[in-house]
CSV table of C-alpha atoms and ligand atoms in Angstrom, one decimal:
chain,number,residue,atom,x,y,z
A,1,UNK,CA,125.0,110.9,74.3
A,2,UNK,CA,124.7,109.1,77.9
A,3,UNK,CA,120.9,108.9,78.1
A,4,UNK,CA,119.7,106.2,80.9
A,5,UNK,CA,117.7,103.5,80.5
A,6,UNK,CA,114.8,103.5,82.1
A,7,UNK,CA,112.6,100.2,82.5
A,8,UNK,CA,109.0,100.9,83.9
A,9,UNK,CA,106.7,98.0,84.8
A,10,UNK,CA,102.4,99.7,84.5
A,11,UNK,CA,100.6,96.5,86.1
A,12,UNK,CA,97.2,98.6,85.4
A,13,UNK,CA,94.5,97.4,87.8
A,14,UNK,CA,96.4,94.3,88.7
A,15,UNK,CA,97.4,93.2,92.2
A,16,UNK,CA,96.1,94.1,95.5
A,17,UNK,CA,98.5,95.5,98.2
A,18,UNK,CA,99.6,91.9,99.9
A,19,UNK,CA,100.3,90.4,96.0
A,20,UNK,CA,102.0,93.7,95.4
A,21,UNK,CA,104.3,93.3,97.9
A,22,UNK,CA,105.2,89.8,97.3
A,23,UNK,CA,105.8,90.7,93.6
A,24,UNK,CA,108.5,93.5,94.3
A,25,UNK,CA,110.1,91.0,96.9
A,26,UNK,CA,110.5,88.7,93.9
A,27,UNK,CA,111.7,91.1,91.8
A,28,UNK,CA,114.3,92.7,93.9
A,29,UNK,CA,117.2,89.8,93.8
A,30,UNK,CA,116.5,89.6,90.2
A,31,UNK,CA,117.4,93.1,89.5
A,32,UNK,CA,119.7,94.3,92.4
A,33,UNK,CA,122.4,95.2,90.3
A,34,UNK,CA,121.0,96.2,87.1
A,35,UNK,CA,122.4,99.7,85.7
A,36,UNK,CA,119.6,101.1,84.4
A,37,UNK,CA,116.6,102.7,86.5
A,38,UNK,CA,113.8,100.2,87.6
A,39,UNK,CA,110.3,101.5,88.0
A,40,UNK,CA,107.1,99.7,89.0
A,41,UNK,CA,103.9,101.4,88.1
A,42,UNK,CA,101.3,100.2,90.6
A,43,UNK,CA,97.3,100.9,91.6
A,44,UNK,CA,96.9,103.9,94.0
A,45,UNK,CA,96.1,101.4,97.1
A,46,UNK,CA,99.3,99.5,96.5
A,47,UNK,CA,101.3,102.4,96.8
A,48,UNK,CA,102.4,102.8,100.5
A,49,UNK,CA,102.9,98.7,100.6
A,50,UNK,CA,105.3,99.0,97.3
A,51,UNK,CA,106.9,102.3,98.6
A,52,UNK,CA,107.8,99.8,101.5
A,53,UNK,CA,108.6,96.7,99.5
A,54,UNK,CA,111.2,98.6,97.6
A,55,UNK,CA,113.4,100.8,100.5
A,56,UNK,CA,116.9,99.7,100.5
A,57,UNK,CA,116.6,99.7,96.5
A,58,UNK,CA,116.9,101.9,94.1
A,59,UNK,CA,113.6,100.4,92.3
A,60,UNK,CA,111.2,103.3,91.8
A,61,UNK,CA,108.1,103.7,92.2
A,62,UNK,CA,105.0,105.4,89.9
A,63,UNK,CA,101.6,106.0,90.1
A,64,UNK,CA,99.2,105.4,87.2
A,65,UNK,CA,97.7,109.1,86.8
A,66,UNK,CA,97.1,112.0,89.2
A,67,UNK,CA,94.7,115.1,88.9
A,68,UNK,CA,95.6,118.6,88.2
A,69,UNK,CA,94.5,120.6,91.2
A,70,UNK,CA,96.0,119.9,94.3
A,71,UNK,CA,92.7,119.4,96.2
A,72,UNK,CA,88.6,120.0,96.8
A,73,UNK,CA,85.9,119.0,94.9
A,74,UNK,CA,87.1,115.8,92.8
A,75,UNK,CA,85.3,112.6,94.3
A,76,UNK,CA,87.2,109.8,93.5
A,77,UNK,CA,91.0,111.7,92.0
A,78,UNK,CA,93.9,111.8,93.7
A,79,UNK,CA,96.8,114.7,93.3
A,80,UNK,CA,100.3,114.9,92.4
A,81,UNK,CA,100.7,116.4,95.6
A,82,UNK,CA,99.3,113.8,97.7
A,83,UNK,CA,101.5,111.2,95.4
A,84,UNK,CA,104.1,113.5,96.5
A,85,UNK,CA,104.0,113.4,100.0
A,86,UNK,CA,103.9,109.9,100.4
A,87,UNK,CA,107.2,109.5,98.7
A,88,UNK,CA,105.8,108.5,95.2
A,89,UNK,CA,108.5,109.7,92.8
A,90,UNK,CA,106.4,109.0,89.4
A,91,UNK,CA,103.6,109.1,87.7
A,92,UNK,CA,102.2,107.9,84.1
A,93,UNK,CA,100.0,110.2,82.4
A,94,UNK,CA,98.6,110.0,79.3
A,95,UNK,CA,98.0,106.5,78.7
A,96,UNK,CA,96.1,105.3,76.0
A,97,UNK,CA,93.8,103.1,77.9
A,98,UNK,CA,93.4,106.9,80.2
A,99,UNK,CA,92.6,108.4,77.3
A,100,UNK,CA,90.3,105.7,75.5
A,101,UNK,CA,88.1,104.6,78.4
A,102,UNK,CA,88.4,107.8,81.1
A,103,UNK,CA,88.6,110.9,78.6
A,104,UNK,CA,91.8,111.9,78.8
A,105,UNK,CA,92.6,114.5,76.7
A,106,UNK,CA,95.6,116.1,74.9
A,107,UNK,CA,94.9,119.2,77.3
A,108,UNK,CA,93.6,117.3,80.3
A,109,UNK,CA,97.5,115.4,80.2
A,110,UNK,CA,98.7,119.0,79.7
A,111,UNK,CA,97.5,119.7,83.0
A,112,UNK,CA,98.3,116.5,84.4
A,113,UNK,CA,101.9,116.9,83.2
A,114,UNK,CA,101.7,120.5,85.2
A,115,UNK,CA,100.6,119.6,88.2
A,116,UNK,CA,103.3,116.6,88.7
A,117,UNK,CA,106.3,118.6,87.5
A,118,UNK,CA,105.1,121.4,90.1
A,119,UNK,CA,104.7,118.5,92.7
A,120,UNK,CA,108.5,117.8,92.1
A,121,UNK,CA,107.4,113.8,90.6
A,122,UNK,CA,108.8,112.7,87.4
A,123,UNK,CA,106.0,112.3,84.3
A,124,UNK,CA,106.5,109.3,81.9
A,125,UNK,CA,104.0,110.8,79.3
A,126,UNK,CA,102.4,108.2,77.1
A,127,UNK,CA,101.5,109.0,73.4
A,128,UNK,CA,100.9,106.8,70.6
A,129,UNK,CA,98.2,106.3,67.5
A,130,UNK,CA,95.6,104.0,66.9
A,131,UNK,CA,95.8,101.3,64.2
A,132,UNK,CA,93.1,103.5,61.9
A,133,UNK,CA,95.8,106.4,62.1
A,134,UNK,CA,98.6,104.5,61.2
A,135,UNK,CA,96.9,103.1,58.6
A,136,UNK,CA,96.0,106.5,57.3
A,137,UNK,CA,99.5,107.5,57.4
A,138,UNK,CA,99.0,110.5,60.1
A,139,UNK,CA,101.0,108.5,63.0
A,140,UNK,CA,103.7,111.4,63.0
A,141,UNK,CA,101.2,114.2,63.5
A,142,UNK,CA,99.1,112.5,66.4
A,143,UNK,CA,102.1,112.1,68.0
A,144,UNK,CA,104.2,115.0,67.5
A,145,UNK,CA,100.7,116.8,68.3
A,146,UNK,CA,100.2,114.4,71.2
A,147,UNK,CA,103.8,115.6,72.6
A,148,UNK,CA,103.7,119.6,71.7
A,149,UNK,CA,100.1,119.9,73.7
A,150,UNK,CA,101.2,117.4,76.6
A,151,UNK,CA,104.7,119.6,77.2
A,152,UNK,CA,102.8,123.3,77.0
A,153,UNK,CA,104.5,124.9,79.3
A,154,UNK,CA,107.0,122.6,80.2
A,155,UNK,CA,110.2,124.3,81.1
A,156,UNK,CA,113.8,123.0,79.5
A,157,UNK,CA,114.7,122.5,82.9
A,158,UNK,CA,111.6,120.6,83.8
A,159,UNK,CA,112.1,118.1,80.8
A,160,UNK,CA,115.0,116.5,83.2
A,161,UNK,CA,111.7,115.1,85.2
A,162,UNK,CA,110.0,113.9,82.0
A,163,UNK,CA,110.2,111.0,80.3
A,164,UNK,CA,107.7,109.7,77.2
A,165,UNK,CA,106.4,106.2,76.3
A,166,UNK,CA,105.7,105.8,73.0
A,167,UNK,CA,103.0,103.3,73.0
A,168,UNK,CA,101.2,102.5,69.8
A,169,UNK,CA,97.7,101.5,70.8
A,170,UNK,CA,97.6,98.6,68.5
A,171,UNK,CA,100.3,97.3,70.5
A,172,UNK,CA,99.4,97.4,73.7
A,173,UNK,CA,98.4,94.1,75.2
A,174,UNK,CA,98.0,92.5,71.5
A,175,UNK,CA,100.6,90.8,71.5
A,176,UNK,CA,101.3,92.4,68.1
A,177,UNK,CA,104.6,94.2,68.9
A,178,UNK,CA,105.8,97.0,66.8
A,179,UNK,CA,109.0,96.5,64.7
A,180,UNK,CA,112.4,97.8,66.2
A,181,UNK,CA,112.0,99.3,63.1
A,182,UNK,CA,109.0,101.1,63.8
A,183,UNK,CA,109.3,101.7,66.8
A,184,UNK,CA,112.9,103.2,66.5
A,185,UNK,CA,111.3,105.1,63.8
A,186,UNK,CA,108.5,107.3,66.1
A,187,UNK,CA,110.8,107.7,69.1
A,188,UNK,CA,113.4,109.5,66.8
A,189,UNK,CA,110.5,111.9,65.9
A,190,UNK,CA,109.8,112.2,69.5
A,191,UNK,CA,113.4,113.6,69.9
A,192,UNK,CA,113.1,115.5,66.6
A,193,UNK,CA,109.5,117.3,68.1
A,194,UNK,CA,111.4,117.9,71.5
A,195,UNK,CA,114.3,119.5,69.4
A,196,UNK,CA,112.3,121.5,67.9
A,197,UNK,CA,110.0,123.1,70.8
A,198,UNK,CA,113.4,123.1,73.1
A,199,UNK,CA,116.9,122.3,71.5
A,200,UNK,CA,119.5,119.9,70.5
A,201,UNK,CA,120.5,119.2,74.1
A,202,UNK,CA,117.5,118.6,75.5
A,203,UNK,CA,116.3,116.4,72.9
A,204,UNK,CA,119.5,114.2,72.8
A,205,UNK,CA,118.8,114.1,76.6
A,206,UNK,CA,115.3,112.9,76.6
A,207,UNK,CA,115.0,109.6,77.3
A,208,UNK,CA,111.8,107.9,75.1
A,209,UNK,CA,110.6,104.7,76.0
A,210,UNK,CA,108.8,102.1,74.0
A,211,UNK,CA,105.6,100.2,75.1
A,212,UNK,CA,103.4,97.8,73.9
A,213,UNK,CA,103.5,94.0,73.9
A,214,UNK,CA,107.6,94.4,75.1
A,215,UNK,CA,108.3,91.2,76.6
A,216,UNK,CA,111.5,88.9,77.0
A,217,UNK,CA,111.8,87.7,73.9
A,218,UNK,CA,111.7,91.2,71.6
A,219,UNK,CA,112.8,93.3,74.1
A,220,UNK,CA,116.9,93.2,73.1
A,221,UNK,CA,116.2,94.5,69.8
A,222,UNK,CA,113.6,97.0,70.4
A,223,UNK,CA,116.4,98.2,73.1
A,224,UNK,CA,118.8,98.0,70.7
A,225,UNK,CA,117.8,100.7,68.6
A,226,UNK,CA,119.2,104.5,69.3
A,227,UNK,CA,116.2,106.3,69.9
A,228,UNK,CA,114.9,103.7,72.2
A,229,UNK,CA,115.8,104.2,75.7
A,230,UNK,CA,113.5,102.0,77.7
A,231,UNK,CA,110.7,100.3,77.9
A,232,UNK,CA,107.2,100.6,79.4
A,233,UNK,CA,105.8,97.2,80.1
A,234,UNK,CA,101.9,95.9,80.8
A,235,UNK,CA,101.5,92.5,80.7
A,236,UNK,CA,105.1,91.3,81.3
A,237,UNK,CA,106.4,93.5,84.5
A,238,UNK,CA,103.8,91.2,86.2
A,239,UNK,CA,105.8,88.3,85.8
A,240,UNK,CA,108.9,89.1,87.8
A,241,UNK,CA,111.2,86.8,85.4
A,242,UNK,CA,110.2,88.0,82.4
A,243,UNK,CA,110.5,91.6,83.8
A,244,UNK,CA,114.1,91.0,85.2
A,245,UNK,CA,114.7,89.4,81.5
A,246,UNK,CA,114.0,93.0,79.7
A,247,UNK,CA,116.2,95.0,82.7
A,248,UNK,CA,118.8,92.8,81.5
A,249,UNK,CA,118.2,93.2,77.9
A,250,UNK,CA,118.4,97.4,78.6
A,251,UNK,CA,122.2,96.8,80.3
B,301,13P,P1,101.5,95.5,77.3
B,301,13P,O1,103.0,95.3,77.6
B,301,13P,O2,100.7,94.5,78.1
B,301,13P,O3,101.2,95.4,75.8
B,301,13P,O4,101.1,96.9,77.8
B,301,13P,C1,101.8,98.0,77.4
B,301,13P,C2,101.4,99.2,78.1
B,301,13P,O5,100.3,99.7,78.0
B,301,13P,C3,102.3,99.8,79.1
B,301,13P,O6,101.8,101.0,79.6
């Protein structure tokens, strides 16, 4: 197995182009050498100021979500291939608070997920239950169901450019971190719904990320676990220390 680590920062609606900047000038020193890939998730109008801040590195950088047709009628979207042209090589889709407060659906990310792989970016798909599902004991449906519907279509070849968060939403910005246990737990059932609708290979090659309340302190064991190959981070990639901290912790 030599799956890569992948560390993504999502700073949500957070930071305006000139903070944006100075936050990715921070960060760069602090993770210059690190051996795992480096991603900052940023708001559309940061994106041609971060694209700057990071040339001469080999920090990435994503977009927070991108529509499915490539242009016309959509006030207010923007499209994987615009992403695209401006050197974006990212973009989350999928995410929980997408999904909760914008209506994102299992088949609306299914398109999503189409439109970016045809726009040559690289998807980190987010899925992940709510506390009333866990608690009802269907967290391996919704997300094996979450995962099957979000990679319709999705080529074997194609899963090379896709990479899945598992964020449970009771985690996210709660400060109420799942267990490596836990989470180790889901992200193998990730791998084991990817072997199923592709194969062995492909599955082993996937790399699954956890998110939700990661920060400097938990995130050595959560990385610890096999089925955990990264993390996507909210509330701590804004804090450049913290975020260097958990690119360590992934070496
Ligand atoms: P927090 O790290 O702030 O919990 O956010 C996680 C998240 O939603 C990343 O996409």
């Amino acid at each position: 197995m030599s799956r890569k680590y992948v560390i993504a920062g999502n700073w949500k609606m957070n930071k305006n182009p000139v903070e944006a900047t100075a936050l990715i000038n921070e960060l760069k020193p602090l993770v210059a050498d690190a051996s795992c890939d480096v991603v900052v998730g940023v708001p559309f109008v940061d994106l041609p100021a971060a694209l700057d801040a990071v040339k001469g590195t080999r920090i990435g950088v994503a977009a927070q979500n991108c529509h499915w047709e490539k242009s016309g009628a959509f006030t207010g979207e923007v499209s994987a291939e615009m992403l695209k042209s401006m050197g974006v090589g990212y973009v989350i889709l999928g995410h929980s608070e997408r999904r909760t407060y914008f209506g994102d659906t299992d088949v609306t990310v299914q398109k999503r997920v189409r439109a970016a792989l045809d726009a040559g970016l690289t998807v980190i798909l987010c899925v992940g239950e709510y506390l009333e599902q866990r608690e009802q004991g269907v967290t391996g449906e919704v997300v094996a169901m979450q995962t099957k519907i979000a990679l319709g279509g999705v080529s074997e070849e194609e899963m090379a450019r896709v990479i899945i968060a598992y964020e449970p939403v009771w985690a996210i910005g709660t400060g109420r971190t799942a267990t490596a246990q836990q989470a180790n737990e889901v992200c193998k059932l990730i791998r084991e719904t990817i072997a199923g609708l592709y194969n062995a290979a492909v599955a082993d090659s996937a790399v699954i990320q956890y998110g939700g309340s990661m920060n400097a302190g938990n995130a050595a064991e959560l990385l610890a676990q096999p089925d955990v190959d990264g993390g996507l981070i909210g509330g701590a990639s804004l804090k450049p220390a913290d975020f260097a901290v958990i690119v360590k912790a992934a070496e």
